[in-house]
CSV table of C-alpha atoms in Angstrom, one decimal:
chain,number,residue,atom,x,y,z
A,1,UNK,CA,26.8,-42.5,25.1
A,2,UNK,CA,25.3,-41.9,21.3
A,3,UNK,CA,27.6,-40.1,18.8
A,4,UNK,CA,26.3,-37.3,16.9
A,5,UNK,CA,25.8,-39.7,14.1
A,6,UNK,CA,23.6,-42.1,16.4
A,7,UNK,CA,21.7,-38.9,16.9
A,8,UNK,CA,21.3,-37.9,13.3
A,9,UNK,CA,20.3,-41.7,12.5
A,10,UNK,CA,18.0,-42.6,15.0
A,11,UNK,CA,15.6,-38.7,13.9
A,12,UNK,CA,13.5,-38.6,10.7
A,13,UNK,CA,13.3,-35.2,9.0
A,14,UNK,CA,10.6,-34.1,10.1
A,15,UNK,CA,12.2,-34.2,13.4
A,16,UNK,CA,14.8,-32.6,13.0
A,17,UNK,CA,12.2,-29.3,12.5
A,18,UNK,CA,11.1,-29.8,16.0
A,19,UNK,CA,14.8,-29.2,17.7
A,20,UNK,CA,15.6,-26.4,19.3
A,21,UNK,CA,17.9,-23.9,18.2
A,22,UNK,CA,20.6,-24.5,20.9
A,23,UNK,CA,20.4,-28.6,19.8
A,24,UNK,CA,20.4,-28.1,16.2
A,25,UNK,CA,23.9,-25.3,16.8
A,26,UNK,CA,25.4,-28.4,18.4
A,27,UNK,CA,24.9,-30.8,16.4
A,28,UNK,CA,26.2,-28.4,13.9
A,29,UNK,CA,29.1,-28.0,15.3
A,30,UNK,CA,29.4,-31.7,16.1
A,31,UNK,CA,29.3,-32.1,12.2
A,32,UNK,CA,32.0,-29.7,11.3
A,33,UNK,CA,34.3,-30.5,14.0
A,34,UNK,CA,33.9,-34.2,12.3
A,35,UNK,CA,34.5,-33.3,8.6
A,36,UNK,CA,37.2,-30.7,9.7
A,37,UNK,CA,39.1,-33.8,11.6
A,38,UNK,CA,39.7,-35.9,7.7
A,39,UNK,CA,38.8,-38.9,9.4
A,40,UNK,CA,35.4,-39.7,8.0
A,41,UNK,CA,34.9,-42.4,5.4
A,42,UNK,CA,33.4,-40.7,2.4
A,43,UNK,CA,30.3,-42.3,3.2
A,44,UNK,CA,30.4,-41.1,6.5
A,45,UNK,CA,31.8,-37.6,5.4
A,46,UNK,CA,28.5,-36.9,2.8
A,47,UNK,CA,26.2,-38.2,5.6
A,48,UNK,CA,27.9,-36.1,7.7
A,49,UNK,CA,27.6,-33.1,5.3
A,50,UNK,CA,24.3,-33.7,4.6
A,51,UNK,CA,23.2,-33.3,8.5
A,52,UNK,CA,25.5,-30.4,8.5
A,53,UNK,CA,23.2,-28.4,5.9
A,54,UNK,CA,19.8,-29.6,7.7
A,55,UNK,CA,20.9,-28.4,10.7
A,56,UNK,CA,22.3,-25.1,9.3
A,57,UNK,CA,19.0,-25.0,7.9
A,58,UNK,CA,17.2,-25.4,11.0
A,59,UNK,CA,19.7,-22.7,12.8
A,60,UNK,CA,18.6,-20.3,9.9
A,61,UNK,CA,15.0,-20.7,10.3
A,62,UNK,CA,15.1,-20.6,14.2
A,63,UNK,CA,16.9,-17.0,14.4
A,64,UNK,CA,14.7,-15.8,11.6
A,65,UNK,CA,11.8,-16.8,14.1
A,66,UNK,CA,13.5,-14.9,16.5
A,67,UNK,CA,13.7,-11.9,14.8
A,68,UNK,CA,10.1,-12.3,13.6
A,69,UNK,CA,8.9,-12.2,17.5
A,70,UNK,CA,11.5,-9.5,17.9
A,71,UNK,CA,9.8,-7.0,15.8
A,72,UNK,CA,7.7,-4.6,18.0
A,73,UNK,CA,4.3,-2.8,16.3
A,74,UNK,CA,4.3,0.5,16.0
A,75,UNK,CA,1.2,2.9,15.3
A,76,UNK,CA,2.1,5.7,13.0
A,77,UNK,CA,-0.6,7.6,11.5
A,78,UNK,CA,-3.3,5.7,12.9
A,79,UNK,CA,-2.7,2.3,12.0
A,80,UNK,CA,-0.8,-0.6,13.2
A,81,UNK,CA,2.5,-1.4,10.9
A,82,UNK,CA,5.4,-3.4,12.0
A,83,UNK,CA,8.0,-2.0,12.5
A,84,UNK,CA,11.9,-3.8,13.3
A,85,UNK,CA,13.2,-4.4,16.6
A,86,UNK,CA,16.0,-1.6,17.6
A,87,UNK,CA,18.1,-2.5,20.7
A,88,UNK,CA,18.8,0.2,23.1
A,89,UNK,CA,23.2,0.7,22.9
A,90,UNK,CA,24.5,-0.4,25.9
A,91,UNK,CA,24.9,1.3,28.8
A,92,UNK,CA,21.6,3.5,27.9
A,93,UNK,CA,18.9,3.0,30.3
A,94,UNK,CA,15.0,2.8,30.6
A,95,UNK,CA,13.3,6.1,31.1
């Protein structure tokens, strides 16, 4: 079975763009859980760090995605405007 640090090794960059949201979260957490246990090397601690913050990064760019395809259009006055998804509170229902 690969570690996460077999995983983080064996993908170039631009791969790691191409991970889905729910692998990239792991392997975040896999990182954390790592440097939170003290016993990384230093080497292994800043490679570990530094997959931390790519994956972070692709977390943060996934969910704005998300919100981007969240966002519903609108036409007010005629024209088309975006306008910000607005969930319905719970326990209200459709029409």
């Amino acid at each position: 079975m690969a570690t996460w640090r077999d995983e983080a090794s064996a993908r170039p960059e631009d791969e790691a763009e191409a991970l889905p949201f729910e692998e990239a979260l792991a392997r975040l957490e896999r990182a954390v859980l790592a440097l939170e246990s003290g016993e990384l090397s230093l080497e292994q601690a800043l490679a570990t760090y530094e997959e931390g913050v790519r994956m972070a990064r692709v977390c943060a760019r996934r969910l704005e995605q998300a919100e981007q395809r969240l966002a519903v259009l609108a036409e007010e006055a005629g024209r088309v405007v975006l306008r910000p998804f607005e969930p319905t509170p719970a326990g209200e229902g459709h029409g």
